[in-house]
């Protein structure tokens, strides 16, 4: 491991803009995006929206500025998207997906004017997901947790199994398809029961996911477990990944003899004897370490 930056506050994401500038944009949970350029973090943030983010608890908090994705044509249009926790709503807070634009006068500063694409009511403070990423299809994918608490005690079946809520799902939207966004025609619930935005569901807290740049552009998702097992899934169109009925390969609710019909099992799991909260990662496609090529490299909050 090599230390590249210090003096950051709760960094939760590092993203490049795909513009050839070789900059790394570091997301700080408190509500700032910092720029790492030429071996150093620039003193002024790229974006500071601390005044729009909920006030975070000092000891531990799963809310905040959690996601960042640059438009595939960022070099031409200067657009990027963020996911953050804002005060308001009938529950604990609201999750916001918003569009921003780089300043025309300074490539290392963004305008603060925002266009809100989504506002999602969150009943509890935890299990917010928050990952944003553009897929190879040019669509924006959004990870949402089950709404928080423990055991997904929401409604009669839990948010994870409820296709009429956005929570507990990975969403797929077209940021250029209308206002505030468009629904890609290939989404699985278009024209039938279920929210049109949903790409896959049955997830507890899809904290991080990523597309494999190799053949097939597979979508790997790390779903944080409840009390016993962490899991990694290969996400496919319309997939039901089991939560709250299952945790990993195991029955959760009910604790035995659960109905596994139509549910997609993870590609791997590990118990809390190994780790306690899977973070997720990437399939390595670099050239420096041939032994790692094609392998999924991920972390855990241990």
PDB file of C-alpha atoms in Angstrom:
ATOM      1  CA  UNK A   1       0.000   0.000   0.000  1.00  0.00           C
ATOM      2  CA  UNK A   2       1.149   3.517  -0.787  1.00  0.00           C
ATOM      3  CA  UNK A   3      -0.119   6.632   0.982  1.00  0.00           C
ATOM      4  CA  UNK A   4      -1.074   9.290  -1.573  1.00  0.00           C
ATOM      5  CA  UNK A   5      -3.148  11.823   0.378  1.00  0.00           C
ATOM      6  CA  UNK A   6      -3.758  13.013   3.947  1.00  0.00           C
ATOM      7  CA  UNK A   7      -5.851  15.656   5.721  1.00  0.00           C
ATOM      8  CA  UNK A   8      -9.102  14.312   4.294  1.00  0.00           C
ATOM      9  CA  UNK A   9     -12.328  13.987   6.272  1.00  0.00           C
ATOM     10  CA  UNK A  10     -14.102  10.627   5.899  1.00  0.00           C
ATOM     11  CA  UNK A  11     -13.252   9.906   2.238  1.00  0.00           C
ATOM     12  CA  UNK A  12     -15.805   7.428   0.869  1.00  0.00           C
ATOM     13  CA  UNK A  13     -15.171   7.497  -2.887  1.00  0.00           C
ATOM     14  CA  UNK A  14     -12.489   8.251  -5.451  1.00  0.00           C
ATOM     15  CA  UNK A  15     -13.559   8.932  -9.046  1.00  0.00           C
ATOM     16  CA  UNK A  16     -11.855  10.082 -12.219  1.00  0.00           C
ATOM     17  CA  UNK A  17     -13.670  12.293 -14.697  1.00  0.00           C
ATOM     18  CA  UNK A  18     -12.644  10.439 -17.855  1.00  0.00           C
ATOM     19  CA  UNK A  19     -11.433  13.713 -19.334  1.00  0.00           C
ATOM     20  CA  UNK A  20      -7.746  12.833 -19.684  1.00  0.00           C
ATOM     21  CA  UNK A  21      -6.713  15.250 -16.916  1.00  0.00           C
ATOM     22  CA  UNK A  22      -5.370  12.471 -14.651  1.00  0.00           C
ATOM     23  CA  UNK A  23      -7.182  14.010 -11.662  1.00  0.00           C
ATOM     24  CA  UNK A  24      -8.793  12.009  -8.874  1.00  0.00           C
ATOM     25  CA  UNK A  25     -11.960  13.455  -7.323  1.00  0.00           C
ATOM     26  CA  UNK A  26     -12.270  12.402  -3.686  1.00  0.00           C
ATOM     27  CA  UNK A  27     -15.694  12.427  -2.024  1.00  0.00           C
ATOM     28  CA  UNK A  28     -15.698  13.458   1.638  1.00  0.00           C
ATOM     29  CA  UNK A  29     -18.752  12.254   3.545  1.00  0.00           C
ATOM     30  CA  UNK A  30     -19.211  15.642   5.224  1.00  0.00           C
ATOM     31  CA  UNK A  31     -20.237  17.174   1.884  1.00  0.00           C
ATOM     32  CA  UNK A  32     -17.124  18.086  -0.060  1.00  0.00           C
ATOM     33  CA  UNK A  33     -15.423  16.846  -3.215  1.00  0.00           C
ATOM     34  CA  UNK A  34     -11.664  17.371  -3.275  1.00  0.00           C
ATOM     35  CA  UNK A  35      -9.287  17.266  -6.241  1.00  0.00           C
ATOM     36  CA  UNK A  36      -6.106  15.197  -6.160  1.00  0.00           C
ATOM     37  CA  UNK A  37      -3.780  16.459  -8.885  1.00  0.00           C
ATOM     38  CA  UNK A  38      -0.046  16.141  -9.497  1.00  0.00           C
ATOM     39  CA  UNK A  39       0.542  14.284  -6.241  1.00  0.00           C
ATOM     40  CA  UNK A  40      -1.380  16.575  -3.903  1.00  0.00           C
ATOM     41  CA  UNK A  41      -4.889  17.450  -2.735  1.00  0.00           C
ATOM     42  CA  UNK A  42      -5.783  20.967  -3.846  1.00  0.00           C
ATOM     43  CA  UNK A  43      -6.624  23.302  -0.951  1.00  0.00           C
ATOM     44  CA  UNK A  44      -9.977  24.440  -2.366  1.00  0.00           C
ATOM     45  CA  UNK A  45     -12.738  21.864  -2.862  1.00  0.00           C
ATOM     46  CA  UNK A  46     -14.190  21.104  -6.270  1.00  0.00           C
ATOM     47  CA  UNK A  47     -17.646  21.256  -4.680  1.00  0.00           C
ATOM     48  CA  UNK A  48     -18.766  22.104  -1.156  1.00  0.00           C
ATOM     49  CA  UNK A  49     -22.410  21.357  -0.265  1.00  0.00           C
ATOM     50  CA  UNK A  50     -22.048  20.878   3.462  1.00  0.00           C
ATOM     51  CA  UNK A  51     -24.963  23.252   3.960  1.00  0.00           C
ATOM     52  CA  UNK A  52     -27.220  20.894   1.972  1.00  0.00           C
ATOM     53  CA  UNK A  53     -26.158  17.680   3.731  1.00  0.00           C
ATOM     54  CA  UNK A  54     -27.655  16.526   7.029  1.00  0.00           C
ATOM     55  CA  UNK A  55     -25.616  17.273  10.112  1.00  0.00           C
ATOM     56  CA  UNK A  56     -23.638  14.086  10.706  1.00  0.00           C
ATOM     57  CA  UNK A  57     -23.179  12.426  14.066  1.00  0.00           C
ATOM     58  CA  UNK A  58     -19.627  12.809  15.319  1.00  0.00           C
ATOM     59  CA  UNK A  59     -19.126   9.178  16.285  1.00  0.00           C
ATOM     60  CA  UNK A  60     -20.745   7.211  13.457  1.00  0.00           C
ATOM     61  CA  UNK A  61     -23.099   7.985  10.603  1.00  0.00           C
ATOM     62  CA  UNK A  62     -24.026   6.284   7.331  1.00  0.00           C
ATOM     63  CA  UNK A  63     -25.524   9.452   5.823  1.00  0.00           C
ATOM     64  CA  UNK A  64     -23.716  12.252   4.006  1.00  0.00           C
ATOM     65  CA  UNK A  65     -22.311  12.879   0.552  1.00  0.00           C
ATOM     66  CA  UNK A  66     -21.951   9.290  -0.637  1.00  0.00           C
ATOM     67  CA  UNK A  67     -21.758   9.087  -4.438  1.00  0.00           C
ATOM     68  CA  UNK A  68     -20.238  10.797  -7.470  1.00  0.00           C
ATOM     69  CA  UNK A  69     -20.374   9.978 -11.180  1.00  0.00           C
ATOM     70  CA  UNK A  70     -19.168  12.015 -14.121  1.00  0.00           C
ATOM     71  CA  UNK A  71     -21.203  12.098 -17.298  1.00  0.00           C
ATOM     72  CA  UNK A  72     -19.670   9.910 -20.044  1.00  0.00           C
ATOM     73  CA  UNK A  73     -19.257  13.108 -22.090  1.00  0.00           C
ATOM     74  CA  UNK A  74     -18.027  15.206 -19.194  1.00  0.00           C
ATOM     75  CA  UNK A  75     -15.173  16.605 -21.258  1.00  0.00           C
ATOM     76  CA  UNK A  76     -17.737  18.176 -23.595  1.00  0.00           C
ATOM     77  CA  UNK A  77     -20.694  19.008 -21.326  1.00  0.00           C
ATOM     78  CA  UNK A  78     -19.135  19.397 -17.848  1.00  0.00           C
ATOM     79  CA  UNK A  79     -21.968  17.519 -16.104  1.00  0.00           C
ATOM     80  CA  UNK A  80     -21.628  15.291 -13.047  1.00  0.00           C
ATOM     81  CA  UNK A  81     -23.995  13.703 -10.536  1.00  0.00           C
ATOM     82  CA  UNK A  82     -23.950  13.327  -6.773  1.00  0.00           C
ATOM     83  CA  UNK A  83     -25.891  11.386  -4.142  1.00  0.00           C
ATOM     84  CA  UNK A  84     -26.295  12.933  -0.713  1.00  0.00           C
ATOM     85  CA  UNK A  85     -28.444  12.834   2.426  1.00  0.00           C
ATOM     86  CA  UNK A  86     -30.537  15.945   3.008  1.00  0.00           C
ATOM     87  CA  UNK A  87     -32.768  16.941   5.926  1.00  0.00           C
ATOM     88  CA  UNK A  88     -36.511  16.685   5.379  1.00  0.00           C
ATOM     89  CA  UNK A  89     -39.235  14.222   4.550  1.00  0.00           C
ATOM     90  CA  UNK A  90     -41.528  12.196   6.809  1.00  0.00           C
ATOM     91  CA  UNK A  91     -38.749   9.904   8.020  1.00  0.00           C
ATOM     92  CA  UNK A  92     -35.155  10.416   9.092  1.00  0.00           C
ATOM     93  CA  UNK A  93     -33.931  12.217   5.967  1.00  0.00           C
ATOM     94  CA  UNK A  94     -34.111  12.266   2.175  1.00  0.00           C
ATOM     95  CA  UNK A  95     -31.659  10.848  -0.348  1.00  0.00           C
ATOM     96  CA  UNK A  96     -30.996  13.255  -3.203  1.00  0.00           C
ATOM     97  CA  UNK A  97     -29.594  12.516  -6.658  1.00  0.00           C
ATOM     98  CA  UNK A  98     -28.629  15.796  -8.279  1.00  0.00           C
ATOM     99  CA  UNK A  99     -26.868  17.104 -11.362  1.00  0.00           C
ATOM    100  CA  UNK A 100     -24.111  19.711 -11.207  1.00  0.00           C
ATOM    101  CA  UNK A 101     -21.868  21.393 -13.740  1.00  0.00           C
ATOM    102  CA  UNK A 102     -18.211  22.388 -13.705  1.00  0.00           C
ATOM    103  CA  UNK A 103     -17.443  26.097 -13.649  1.00  0.00           C
ATOM    104  CA  UNK A 104     -16.662  27.437 -17.148  1.00  0.00           C
ATOM    105  CA  UNK A 105     -13.946  29.593 -15.592  1.00  0.00           C
ATOM    106  CA  UNK A 106     -12.093  26.970 -13.537  1.00  0.00           C
ATOM    107  CA  UNK A 107     -11.856  23.222 -14.259  1.00  0.00           C
ATOM    108  CA  UNK A 108     -11.129  22.584 -10.567  1.00  0.00           C
ATOM    109  CA  UNK A 109     -14.300  24.254  -9.306  1.00  0.00           C
ATOM    110  CA  UNK A 110     -17.956  23.403  -9.825  1.00  0.00           C
ATOM    111  CA  UNK A 111     -20.992  25.670  -9.854  1.00  0.00           C
ATOM    112  CA  UNK A 112     -23.250  25.189  -6.824  1.00  0.00           C
ATOM    113  CA  UNK A 113     -26.474  25.396  -8.808  1.00  0.00           C
ATOM    114  CA  UNK A 114     -28.089  21.961  -8.787  1.00  0.00           C
ATOM    115  CA  UNK A 115     -30.793  20.160 -10.730  1.00  0.00           C
ATOM    116  CA  UNK A 116     -32.465  17.569  -8.522  1.00  0.00           C
ATOM    117  CA  UNK A 117     -33.297  14.357 -10.355  1.00  0.00           C
ATOM    118  CA  UNK A 118     -34.554  12.268  -7.447  1.00  0.00           C
ATOM    119  CA  UNK A 119     -35.741  12.782  -3.881  1.00  0.00           C
ATOM    120  CA  UNK A 120     -36.233   9.545  -1.929  1.00  0.00           C
ATOM    121  CA  UNK A 121     -37.677   9.464   1.574  1.00  0.00           C
ATOM    122  CA  UNK A 122     -35.541   7.427   3.977  1.00  0.00           C
ATOM    123  CA  UNK A 123     -37.255   6.072   7.110  1.00  0.00           C
ATOM    124  CA  UNK A 124     -34.015   5.481   9.057  1.00  0.00           C
ATOM    125  CA  UNK A 125     -30.500   6.938   9.066  1.00  0.00           C
ATOM    126  CA  UNK A 126     -28.661   3.826   7.877  1.00  0.00           C
ATOM    127  CA  UNK A 127     -28.540   1.575   4.778  1.00  0.00           C
ATOM    128  CA  UNK A 128     -28.412   4.402   2.260  1.00  0.00           C
ATOM    129  CA  UNK A 129     -26.371   2.748  -0.484  1.00  0.00           C
ATOM    130  CA  UNK A 130     -25.229   5.817  -2.394  1.00  0.00           C
ATOM    131  CA  UNK A 131     -23.068   4.494  -5.209  1.00  0.00           C
ATOM    132  CA  UNK A 132     -23.533   6.144  -8.627  1.00  0.00           C
ATOM    133  CA  UNK A 133     -21.999   4.885 -11.864  1.00  0.00           C
ATOM    134  CA  UNK A 134     -22.630   5.208 -15.570  1.00  0.00           C
ATOM    135  CA  UNK A 135     -22.808   1.865 -17.290  1.00  0.00           C
ATOM    136  CA  UNK A 136     -21.419   0.986 -20.703  1.00  0.00           C
ATOM    137  CA  UNK A 137     -24.928   1.713 -22.032  1.00  0.00           C
ATOM    138  CA  UNK A 138     -24.643   5.357 -20.987  1.00  0.00           C
ATOM    139  CA  UNK A 139     -27.340   4.992 -18.325  1.00  0.00           C
ATOM    140  CA  UNK A 140     -26.907   6.085 -14.707  1.00  0.00           C
ATOM    141  CA  UNK A 141     -27.064   3.265 -12.125  1.00  0.00           C
ATOM    142  CA  UNK A 142     -27.985   4.141  -8.520  1.00  0.00           C
ATOM    143  CA  UNK A 143     -27.677   1.946  -5.424  1.00  0.00           C
ATOM    144  CA  UNK A 144     -30.322   2.310  -2.704  1.00  0.00           C
ATOM    145  CA  UNK A 145     -30.410   0.502   0.628  1.00  0.00           C
ATOM    146  CA  UNK A 146     -33.530  -0.964   2.232  1.00  0.00           C
ATOM    147  CA  UNK A 147     -34.361   2.116   4.300  1.00  0.00           C
ATOM    148  CA  UNK A 148     -32.445   1.171   7.418  1.00  0.00           C
ATOM    149  CA  UNK A 149     -33.146  -0.173  10.841  1.00  0.00           C
ATOM    150  CA  UNK A 150     -32.405  -3.872  11.299  1.00  0.00           C
ATOM    151  CA  UNK A 151     -34.006  -6.779   9.489  1.00  0.00           C
ATOM    152  CA  UNK A 152     -35.833  -4.619   6.910  1.00  0.00           C
ATOM    153  CA  UNK A 153     -38.955  -4.313   9.050  1.00  0.00           C
ATOM    154  CA  UNK A 154     -40.768  -2.178   6.482  1.00  0.00           C
ATOM    155  CA  UNK A 155     -44.288  -3.148   5.447  1.00  0.00           C
ATOM    156  CA  UNK A 156     -45.328  -6.766   5.305  1.00  0.00           C
ATOM    157  CA  UNK A 157     -42.486  -8.098   3.137  1.00  0.00           C
ATOM    158  CA  UNK A 158     -39.702  -5.540   3.614  1.00  0.00           C
ATOM    159  CA  UNK A 159     -38.545  -2.920   1.146  1.00  0.00           C
ATOM    160  CA  UNK A 160     -36.040  -5.329  -0.397  1.00  0.00           C
ATOM    161  CA  UNK A 161     -38.844  -7.524  -1.765  1.00  0.00           C
ATOM    162  CA  UNK A 162     -41.251  -4.685  -2.557  1.00  0.00           C
ATOM    163  CA  UNK A 163     -40.976  -3.729  -6.226  1.00  0.00           C
ATOM    164  CA  UNK A 164     -43.295  -0.786  -5.633  1.00  0.00           C
ATOM    165  CA  UNK A 165     -40.640   1.097  -3.683  1.00  0.00           C
ATOM    166  CA  UNK A 166     -37.248   2.267  -4.936  1.00  0.00           C
ATOM    167  CA  UNK A 167     -35.539   1.228  -1.708  1.00  0.00           C
ATOM    168  CA  UNK A 168     -33.499  -1.976  -1.585  1.00  0.00           C
ATOM    169  CA  UNK A 169     -32.716  -1.778  -5.298  1.00  0.00           C
ATOM    170  CA  UNK A 170     -30.287  -0.768  -7.980  1.00  0.00           C
ATOM    171  CA  UNK A 171     -31.929   1.752 -10.280  1.00  0.00           C
ATOM    172  CA  UNK A 172     -31.211   2.571 -13.927  1.00  0.00           C
ATOM    173  CA  UNK A 173     -32.231   5.930 -15.396  1.00  0.00           C
ATOM    174  CA  UNK A 174     -31.522   8.026 -18.469  1.00  0.00           C
ATOM    175  CA  UNK A 175     -30.279  11.458 -17.390  1.00  0.00           C
ATOM    176  CA  UNK A 176     -30.885  12.802 -20.908  1.00  0.00           C
ATOM    177  CA  UNK A 177     -34.260  11.142 -21.480  1.00  0.00           C
ATOM    178  CA  UNK A 178     -36.488  13.900 -20.107  1.00  0.00           C
ATOM    179  CA  UNK A 179     -37.108  16.002 -17.018  1.00  0.00           C
ATOM    180  CA  UNK A 180     -36.171  15.179 -14.385  1.00  0.00           C
ATOM    181  CA  UNK A 181     -34.960  11.950 -16.090  1.00  0.00           C
ATOM    182  CA  UNK A 182     -36.071   9.284 -18.533  1.00  0.00           C
ATOM    183  CA  UNK A 183     -36.854   5.602 -18.104  1.00  0.00           C
ATOM    184  CA  UNK A 184     -34.773   3.352 -20.373  1.00  0.00           C
ATOM    185  CA  UNK A 185     -37.165   1.125 -22.322  1.00  0.00           C
ATOM    186  CA  UNK A 186     -35.200  -2.010 -21.395  1.00  0.00           C
ATOM    187  CA  UNK A 187     -35.855  -1.687 -17.652  1.00  0.00           C
ATOM    188  CA  UNK A 188     -37.572  -4.864 -16.404  1.00  0.00           C
ATOM    189  CA  UNK A 189     -40.747  -3.382 -14.893  1.00  0.00           C
ATOM    190  CA  UNK A 190     -41.672  -1.001 -17.695  1.00  0.00           C
ATOM    191  CA  UNK A 191     -45.285  -1.685 -18.662  1.00  0.00           C
ATOM    192  CA  UNK A 192     -46.023  -3.949 -15.699  1.00  0.00           C
ATOM    193  CA  UNK A 193     -46.284  -3.852 -11.920  1.00  0.00           C
ATOM    194  CA  UNK A 194     -43.214  -2.391 -10.224  1.00  0.00           C
ATOM    195  CA  UNK A 195     -41.290   0.868 -10.290  1.00  0.00           C
ATOM    196  CA  UNK A 196     -39.999   1.597 -13.761  1.00  0.00           C
ATOM    197  CA  UNK A 197     -36.640   2.801 -12.418  1.00  0.00           C
ATOM    198  CA  UNK A 198     -35.707  -0.556 -10.866  1.00  0.00           C
ATOM    199  CA  UNK A 199     -32.991  -2.610 -12.576  1.00  0.00           C
ATOM    200  CA  UNK A 200     -32.551  -5.206  -9.780  1.00  0.00           C
ATOM    201  CA  UNK A 201     -33.883  -5.598  -6.238  1.00  0.00           C
ATOM    202  CA  UNK A 202     -33.754  -7.698  -3.073  1.00  0.00           C
ATOM    203  CA  UNK A 203     -30.707  -5.845  -1.694  1.00  0.00           C
ATOM    204  CA  UNK A 204     -30.004  -4.768   1.861  1.00  0.00           C
ATOM    205  CA  UNK A 205     -27.319  -2.113   1.475  1.00  0.00           C
ATOM    206  CA  UNK A 206     -25.527  -2.087  -1.897  1.00  0.00           C
ATOM    207  CA  UNK A 207     -22.761   0.147  -0.595  1.00  0.00           C
ATOM    208  CA  UNK A 208     -20.487  -0.196  -3.640  1.00  0.00           C
ATOM    209  CA  UNK A 209     -20.843  -1.652  -7.113  1.00  0.00           C
ATOM    210  CA  UNK A 210     -18.736  -1.472 -10.257  1.00  0.00           C
ATOM    211  CA  UNK A 211     -18.689  -2.528 -13.885  1.00  0.00           C
ATOM    212  CA  UNK A 212     -15.997  -4.895 -15.105  1.00  0.00           C
ATOM    213  CA  UNK A 213     -14.220  -3.169 -17.986  1.00  0.00           C
ATOM    214  CA  UNK A 214     -13.440  -6.556 -19.485  1.00  0.00           C
ATOM    215  CA  UNK A 215     -15.673  -8.628 -21.699  1.00  0.00           C
ATOM    216  CA  UNK A 216     -19.350  -8.486 -20.903  1.00  0.00           C
ATOM    217  CA  UNK A 217     -19.170  -5.428 -18.616  1.00  0.00           C
ATOM    218  CA  UNK A 218     -20.451  -7.493 -15.694  1.00  0.00           C
ATOM    219  CA  UNK A 219     -21.894  -5.544 -12.761  1.00  0.00           C
ATOM    220  CA  UNK A 220     -20.409  -6.591  -9.400  1.00  0.00           C
ATOM    221  CA  UNK A 221     -22.221  -5.459  -6.259  1.00  0.00           C
ATOM    222  CA  UNK A 222     -21.146  -5.786  -2.631  1.00  0.00           C
ATOM    223  CA  UNK A 223     -24.256  -6.038  -0.449  1.00  0.00           C
ATOM    224  CA  UNK A 224     -23.688  -5.439   3.258  1.00  0.00           C
ATOM    225  CA  UNK A 225     -25.157  -8.207   5.424  1.00  0.00           C
ATOM    226  CA  UNK A 226     -27.138  -8.185   8.660  1.00  0.00           C
ATOM    227  CA  UNK A 227     -25.548 -10.115  11.526  1.00  0.00           C
ATOM    228  CA  UNK A 228     -23.803 -13.117  10.006  1.00  0.00           C
ATOM    229  CA  UNK A 229     -22.854 -12.968   6.307  1.00  0.00           C
ATOM    230  CA  UNK A 230     -21.496 -10.533   3.739  1.00  0.00           C
ATOM    231  CA  UNK A 231     -22.147 -11.156   0.059  1.00  0.00           C
ATOM    232  CA  UNK A 232     -21.041 -10.211  -3.452  1.00  0.00           C
ATOM    233  CA  UNK A 233     -23.497 -10.439  -6.321  1.00  0.00           C
ATOM    234  CA  UNK A 234     -23.427 -10.338 -10.082  1.00  0.00           C
ATOM    235  CA  UNK A 235     -26.286  -7.998 -10.929  1.00  0.00           C
ATOM    236  CA  UNK A 236     -28.499  -8.807 -13.906  1.00  0.00           C
ATOM    237  CA  UNK A 237     -31.610  -7.200 -15.344  1.00  0.00           C
ATOM    238  CA  UNK A 238     -34.638  -7.874 -13.148  1.00  0.00           C
ATOM    239  CA  UNK A 239     -32.708  -9.955 -10.635  1.00  0.00           C
ATOM    240  CA  UNK A 240     -34.099 -10.578  -7.136  1.00  0.00           C
ATOM    241  CA  UNK A 241     -31.167 -11.000  -4.723  1.00  0.00           C
ATOM    242  CA  UNK A 242     -33.176 -12.341  -1.826  1.00  0.00           C
ATOM    243  CA  UNK A 243     -33.134  -9.828   1.029  1.00  0.00           C
ATOM    244  CA  UNK A 244     -34.964  -9.899   3.528  1.00  0.00           C
ATOM    245  CA  UNK A 245     -35.860 -13.524   2.864  1.00  0.00           C
ATOM    246  CA  UNK A 246     -32.185 -14.452   2.599  1.00  0.00           C
ATOM    247  CA  UNK A 247     -28.838 -13.251   3.897  1.00  0.00           C
ATOM    248  CA  UNK A 248     -26.202 -14.606   1.548  1.00  0.00           C
ATOM    249  CA  UNK A 249     -26.960 -18.284   0.878  1.00  0.00           C
ATOM    250  CA  UNK A 250     -29.001 -18.593   4.102  1.00  0.00           C
ATOM    251  CA  UNK A 251     -32.592 -18.108   5.168  1.00  0.00           C
ATOM    252  CA  UNK A 252     -33.100 -14.943   7.210  1.00  0.00           C
ATOM    253  CA  UNK A 253     -36.835 -14.253   7.427  1.00  0.00           C
ATOM    254  CA  UNK A 254     -38.095 -16.867   8.063  1.00  0.00           C
ATOM    255  CA  UNK A 255     -34.941 -18.321   9.588  1.00  0.00           C
ATOM    256  CA  UNK A 256     -35.482 -21.732   8.001  1.00  0.00           C
ATOM    257  CA  UNK A 257     -37.419 -23.320   5.140  1.00  0.00           C
ATOM    258  CA  UNK A 258     -37.624 -19.970   3.326  1.00  0.00           C
ATOM    259  CA  UNK A 259     -38.900 -19.724  -0.237  1.00  0.00           C
ATOM    260  CA  UNK A 260     -35.863 -19.332  -2.507  1.00  0.00           C
ATOM    261  CA  UNK A 261     -37.900 -19.497  -5.726  1.00  0.00           C
ATOM    262  CA  UNK A 262     -36.756 -16.915  -8.257  1.00  0.00           C
ATOM    263  CA  UNK A 263     -34.002 -15.545  -6.053  1.00  0.00           C
ATOM    264  CA  UNK A 264     -30.444 -15.172  -7.324  1.00  0.00           C
ATOM    265  CA  UNK A 265     -27.751 -16.385  -4.943  1.00  0.00           C
ATOM    266  CA  UNK A 266     -24.506 -14.438  -4.489  1.00  0.00           C
ATOM    267  CA  UNK A 267     -21.327 -15.512  -6.266  1.00  0.00           C
ATOM    268  CA  UNK A 268     -19.639 -15.643  -2.868  1.00  0.00           C
ATOM    269  CA  UNK A 269     -20.234 -14.923   0.802  1.00  0.00           C
ATOM    270  CA  UNK A 270     -18.136 -14.818   3.949  1.00  0.00           C
ATOM    271  CA  UNK A 271     -19.071 -14.907   7.611  1.00  0.00           C
ATOM    272  CA  UNK A 272     -18.474 -12.292  10.269  1.00  0.00           C
ATOM    273  CA  UNK A 273     -15.578 -14.367  11.478  1.00  0.00           C
ATOM    274  CA  UNK A 274     -13.767 -12.923   8.428  1.00  0.00           C
ATOM    275  CA  UNK A 275     -15.236  -9.423   8.048  1.00  0.00           C
ATOM    276  CA  UNK A 276     -18.201  -7.400   9.236  1.00  0.00           C
ATOM    277  CA  UNK A 277     -19.202  -5.043   6.398  1.00  0.00           C
ATOM    278  CA  UNK A 278     -18.226  -5.605   2.783  1.00  0.00           C
ATOM    279  CA  UNK A 279     -17.111  -2.428   1.030  1.00  0.00           C
ATOM    280  CA  UNK A 280     -16.830  -3.655  -2.552  1.00  0.00           C
ATOM    281  CA  UNK A 281     -14.236  -3.001  -5.203  1.00  0.00           C
ATOM    282  CA  UNK A 282     -13.255  -3.578  -8.823  1.00  0.00           C
ATOM    283  CA  UNK A 283     -12.213  -6.245 -11.261  1.00  0.00           C
ATOM    284  CA  UNK A 284      -8.552  -5.536 -11.943  1.00  0.00           C
ATOM    285  CA  UNK A 285      -7.812  -4.890 -15.617  1.00  0.00           C
ATOM    286  CA  UNK A 286      -4.447  -3.175 -15.274  1.00  0.00           C
ATOM    287  CA  UNK A 287      -1.149  -4.314 -16.680  1.00  0.00           C
ATOM    288  CA  UNK A 288       1.198  -3.829 -13.743  1.00  0.00           C
ATOM    289  CA  UNK A 289       0.207  -6.975 -11.792  1.00  0.00           C
ATOM    290  CA  UNK A 290      -0.571  -9.842 -14.191  1.00  0.00           C
ATOM    291  CA  UNK A 291      -1.392 -12.232 -11.327  1.00  0.00           C
ATOM    292  CA  UNK A 292      -4.350 -10.017 -10.362  1.00  0.00           C
ATOM    293  CA  UNK A 293      -5.731  -9.599 -13.865  1.00  0.00           C
ATOM    294  CA  UNK A 294      -9.421 -10.468 -14.015  1.00  0.00           C
ATOM    295  CA  UNK A 295      -9.797 -10.834 -10.249  1.00  0.00           C
ATOM    296  CA  UNK A 296     -12.282  -8.910  -8.131  1.00  0.00           C
ATOM    297  CA  UNK A 297     -10.392  -6.889  -5.501  1.00  0.00           C
ATOM    298  CA  UNK A 298     -12.496  -5.584  -2.619  1.00  0.00           C
ATOM    299  CA  UNK A 299     -12.326  -4.444   0.968  1.00  0.00           C
ATOM    300  CA  UNK A 300     -14.218  -4.794   4.221  1.00  0.00           C
ATOM    301  CA  UNK A 301     -14.899  -2.512   7.166  1.00  0.00           C
ATOM    302  CA  UNK A 302     -13.242  -4.724   9.745  1.00  0.00           C
TER     303      UNK A 302
END
